[in-house]
mmCIF file of C-alpha atoms in Angstrom:
data_model
loop_
_atom_site.group_PDB
_atom_site.id
_atom_site.type_symbol
_atom_site.label_atom_id
_atom_site.label_comp_id
_atom_site.label_asym_id
_atom_site.label_seq_id
_atom_site.Cartn_x
_atom_site.Cartn_y
_atom_site.Cartn_z
ATOM 1 C CA MET A 1 165.944 95.077 130.757
ATOM 2 C CA ALA A 2 164.346 94.182 127.435
ATOM 3 C CA THR A 3 160.557 93.933 127.269
ATOM 4 C CA SER A 4 160.458 90.679 125.316
ATOM 5 C CA LYS A 5 162.460 88.165 123.337
ATOM 6 C CA ILE A 6 161.006 86.875 120.077
ATOM 7 C CA THR A 7 162.023 83.664 118.333
ATOM 8 C CA TYR A 8 161.117 82.796 114.744
ATOM 9 C CA ASN A 9 159.992 79.151 114.853
ATOM 10 C CA GLY A 10 159.619 78.671 111.089
ATOM 11 C CA GLY A 11 156.395 78.245 109.178
ATOM 12 C CA LEU A 12 155.515 81.937 109.730
ATOM 13 C CA ARG A 13 155.179 81.373 113.506
ATOM 14 C CA THR A 14 156.907 83.262 116.313
ATOM 15 C CA THR A 15 157.104 82.858 120.062
ATOM 16 C CA SER A 16 157.419 85.975 122.201
ATOM 17 C CA VAL A 17 158.514 85.711 125.818
ATOM 18 C CA HIS A 18 157.780 88.523 128.259
ATOM 19 C CA GLU A 19 161.139 88.957 129.964
ATOM 20 C CA ARG A 20 159.846 89.956 133.403
ATOM 21 C CA SER A 21 157.165 87.259 133.821
ATOM 22 C CA GLY A 22 158.167 84.525 131.385
ATOM 23 C CA ASN A 23 154.662 84.497 129.838
ATOM 24 C CA GLU A 24 154.579 83.487 126.175
ATOM 25 C CA ILE A 25 152.555 84.547 123.149
ATOM 26 C CA ILE A 26 152.582 82.629 119.875
ATOM 27 C CA THR A 27 151.772 84.388 116.600
ATOM 28 C CA ASP A 28 150.977 83.017 113.166
ATOM 29 C CA ALA A 29 150.666 84.824 109.883
ATOM 30 C CA PRO A 30 146.979 85.203 108.962
ATOM 31 C CA VAL A 31 145.397 82.933 106.359
ATOM 32 C CA ASP A 32 145.054 85.862 103.954
ATOM 33 C CA ASN A 33 148.817 86.413 104.105
ATOM 34 C CA GLN A 34 150.213 82.901 103.572
ATOM 35 C CA GLY A 35 149.772 81.764 107.179
ATOM 36 C CA LYS A 36 147.862 79.130 109.098
ATOM 37 C CA GLY A 37 145.875 81.566 111.228
ATOM 38 C CA GLU A 38 146.148 79.212 114.209
ATOM 39 C CA ALA A 39 147.048 82.010 116.645
ATOM 40 C CA PHE A 40 146.915 85.779 116.892
ATOM 41 C CA SER A 41 148.711 87.496 114.033
ATOM 42 C CA PRO A 42 150.984 90.447 114.838
ATOM 43 C CA THR A 43 148.330 92.841 113.528
ATOM 44 C CA ASP A 44 145.679 91.049 115.625
ATOM 45 C CA LEU A 45 147.837 91.793 118.658
ATOM 46 C CA LEU A 46 148.151 95.442 117.647
ATOM 47 C CA ALA A 47 144.364 95.808 117.472
ATOM 48 C CA THR A 48 143.787 93.732 120.605
ATOM 49 C CA SER A 49 146.339 95.834 122.492
ATOM 50 C CA LEU A 50 144.123 98.861 121.964
ATOM 51 C CA GLY A 51 141.172 97.152 123.681
ATOM 52 C CA ASN A 52 143.374 95.786 126.469
ATOM 53 C CA CYS A 53 144.926 99.182 127.093
ATOM 54 C CA MET A 54 141.589 100.986 127.098
ATOM 55 C CA LEU A 55 140.057 98.544 129.595
ATOM 56 C CA THR A 56 143.132 98.774 131.822
ATOM 57 C CA ILE A 57 143.131 102.578 131.886
ATOM 58 C CA VAL A 58 139.362 102.660 132.454
ATOM 59 C CA GLY A 59 139.881 100.179 135.306
ATOM 60 C CA ILE A 60 142.458 102.479 136.900
ATOM 61 C CA ALA A 61 140.192 105.518 136.476
ATOM 62 C CA SER A 62 137.091 103.759 137.787
ATOM 63 C CA ALA A 63 138.912 102.487 140.878
ATOM 64 C CA SER A 64 140.253 105.952 141.660
ATOM 65 C CA HIS A 65 136.715 107.387 141.315
ATOM 66 C CA GLY A 66 135.052 104.716 143.455
ATOM 67 C CA PHE A 67 133.116 102.613 140.945
ATOM 68 C CA SER A 68 133.689 99.229 139.318
ATOM 69 C CA ILE A 69 133.839 98.029 135.726
ATOM 70 C CA ASP A 70 134.455 94.388 136.732
ATOM 71 C CA GLY A 71 133.046 92.119 134.049
ATOM 72 C CA ALA A 72 133.305 94.724 131.279
ATOM 73 C CA THR A 73 134.251 93.323 127.869
ATOM 74 C CA ALA A 74 135.642 94.716 124.648
ATOM 75 C CA GLU A 75 135.085 93.149 121.243
ATOM 76 C CA VAL A 76 137.823 94.221 118.832
ATOM 77 C CA THR A 77 137.628 94.137 115.039
ATOM 78 C CA LYS A 78 140.687 94.823 112.903
ATOM 79 C CA ILE A 79 140.248 96.151 109.373
ATOM 80 C CA MET A 80 143.135 95.787 106.948
ATOM 81 C CA ALA A 81 143.995 97.873 103.898
ATOM 82 C CA GLU A 82 146.236 97.121 100.912
ATOM 83 C CA ASN A 83 149.059 98.929 99.123
ATOM 84 C CA PRO A 84 150.728 98.962 101.541
ATOM 85 C CA ARG A 85 149.243 96.161 103.645
ATOM 86 C CA ARG A 86 148.438 97.712 106.998
ATOM 87 C CA VAL A 87 145.842 98.070 109.736
ATOM 88 C CA SER A 88 143.556 100.882 108.599
ATOM 89 C CA GLU A 89 140.869 100.791 111.262
ATOM 90 C CA ILE A 90 140.214 99.286 114.679
ATOM 91 C CA LEU A 91 136.697 98.937 116.035
ATOM 92 C CA VAL A 92 136.342 98.540 119.800
ATOM 93 C CA ASN A 93 132.880 97.733 121.130
ATOM 94 C CA PHE A 94 132.656 97.931 124.919
ATOM 95 C CA GLN A 95 129.938 96.265 126.937
ATOM 96 C CA PHE A 96 129.751 97.335 130.570
ATOM 97 C CA PRO A 97 127.810 95.479 133.251
ATOM 98 C CA ALA A 98 124.527 97.037 134.394
ATOM 99 C CA ASN A 99 125.989 98.982 137.320
ATOM 100 C CA GLY A 100 123.845 102.108 137.082
ATOM 101 C CA TYR A 101 126.703 104.303 135.918
ATOM 102 C CA SER A 102 126.093 108.022 136.410
ATOM 103 C CA ASP A 103 126.688 110.515 133.622
ATOM 104 C CA LYS A 104 129.899 111.493 135.432
ATOM 105 C CA ASP A 105 131.029 107.831 135.530
ATOM 106 C CA LYS A 106 130.349 107.474 131.796
ATOM 107 C CA THR A 107 132.362 110.612 131.051
ATOM 108 C CA ILE A 108 135.267 109.234 133.101
ATOM 109 C CA ILE A 109 135.048 105.900 131.269
ATOM 110 C CA GLU A 110 134.956 107.427 127.806
ATOM 111 C CA ARG A 111 137.630 110.068 128.345
ATOM 112 C CA SER A 112 140.035 107.638 129.997
ATOM 113 C CA ALA A 113 139.561 105.023 127.257
ATOM 114 C CA HIS A 114 140.470 107.501 124.531
ATOM 115 C CA THR A 115 143.626 108.607 126.348
ATOM 116 C CA CYS A 116 145.185 105.185 126.925
ATOM 117 C CA PRO A 117 148.857 104.929 125.857
ATOM 118 C CA VAL A 118 148.149 102.596 122.927
ATOM 119 C CA ALA A 119 145.434 104.896 121.562
ATOM 120 C CA MET A 120 147.832 107.817 121.862
ATOM 121 C CA SER A 121 150.656 105.830 120.180
ATOM 122 C CA LEU A 122 148.807 104.638 117.085
ATOM 123 C CA HIS A 123 149.353 106.615 113.901
ATOM 124 C CA PRO A 124 146.502 109.069 113.260
ATOM 125 C CA ASP A 125 145.807 107.347 109.914
ATOM 126 C CA ILE A 126 144.562 104.302 111.859
ATOM 127 C CA LYS A 127 140.908 105.070 112.554
ATOM 128 C CA GLN A 128 139.780 104.193 116.064
ATOM 129 C CA ARG A 129 136.017 103.709 116.255
ATOM 130 C CA VAL A 130 134.939 103.075 119.816
ATOM 131 C CA SER A 131 131.437 102.395 121.124
ATOM 132 C CA PHE A 132 130.349 102.239 124.748
ATOM 133 C CA ASN A 133 127.327 100.165 125.773
ATOM 134 C CA TYR A 134 126.081 100.460 129.354
#
């Protein structure tokens, strides 16, 4: 089964449908690349996927080690480069709730975040700068 089906709607907008669930995501080209910027751009989704993946993998690790990260957030910043136009850097700033994490818990959080599938799939030229705030 395919993962998704994407339709070009015109006006530099697409609609992606997740085949299994039917959930939809709309993308627009960014303002700095001839678009309206009224929705995530494809490169926004790339950067955001890193934060989503890291939080998901940390959630799995924390549950298996008996502590919670419920309420944790990640602020993601995408940095673009030119010639060729590409994502050059992704900043992920995590904020964890005040749960009294032990040093062991923090090590689990940080190691698991850096080994998420998206982090491991991104080209090494894309810098990943990650900060953890407890």
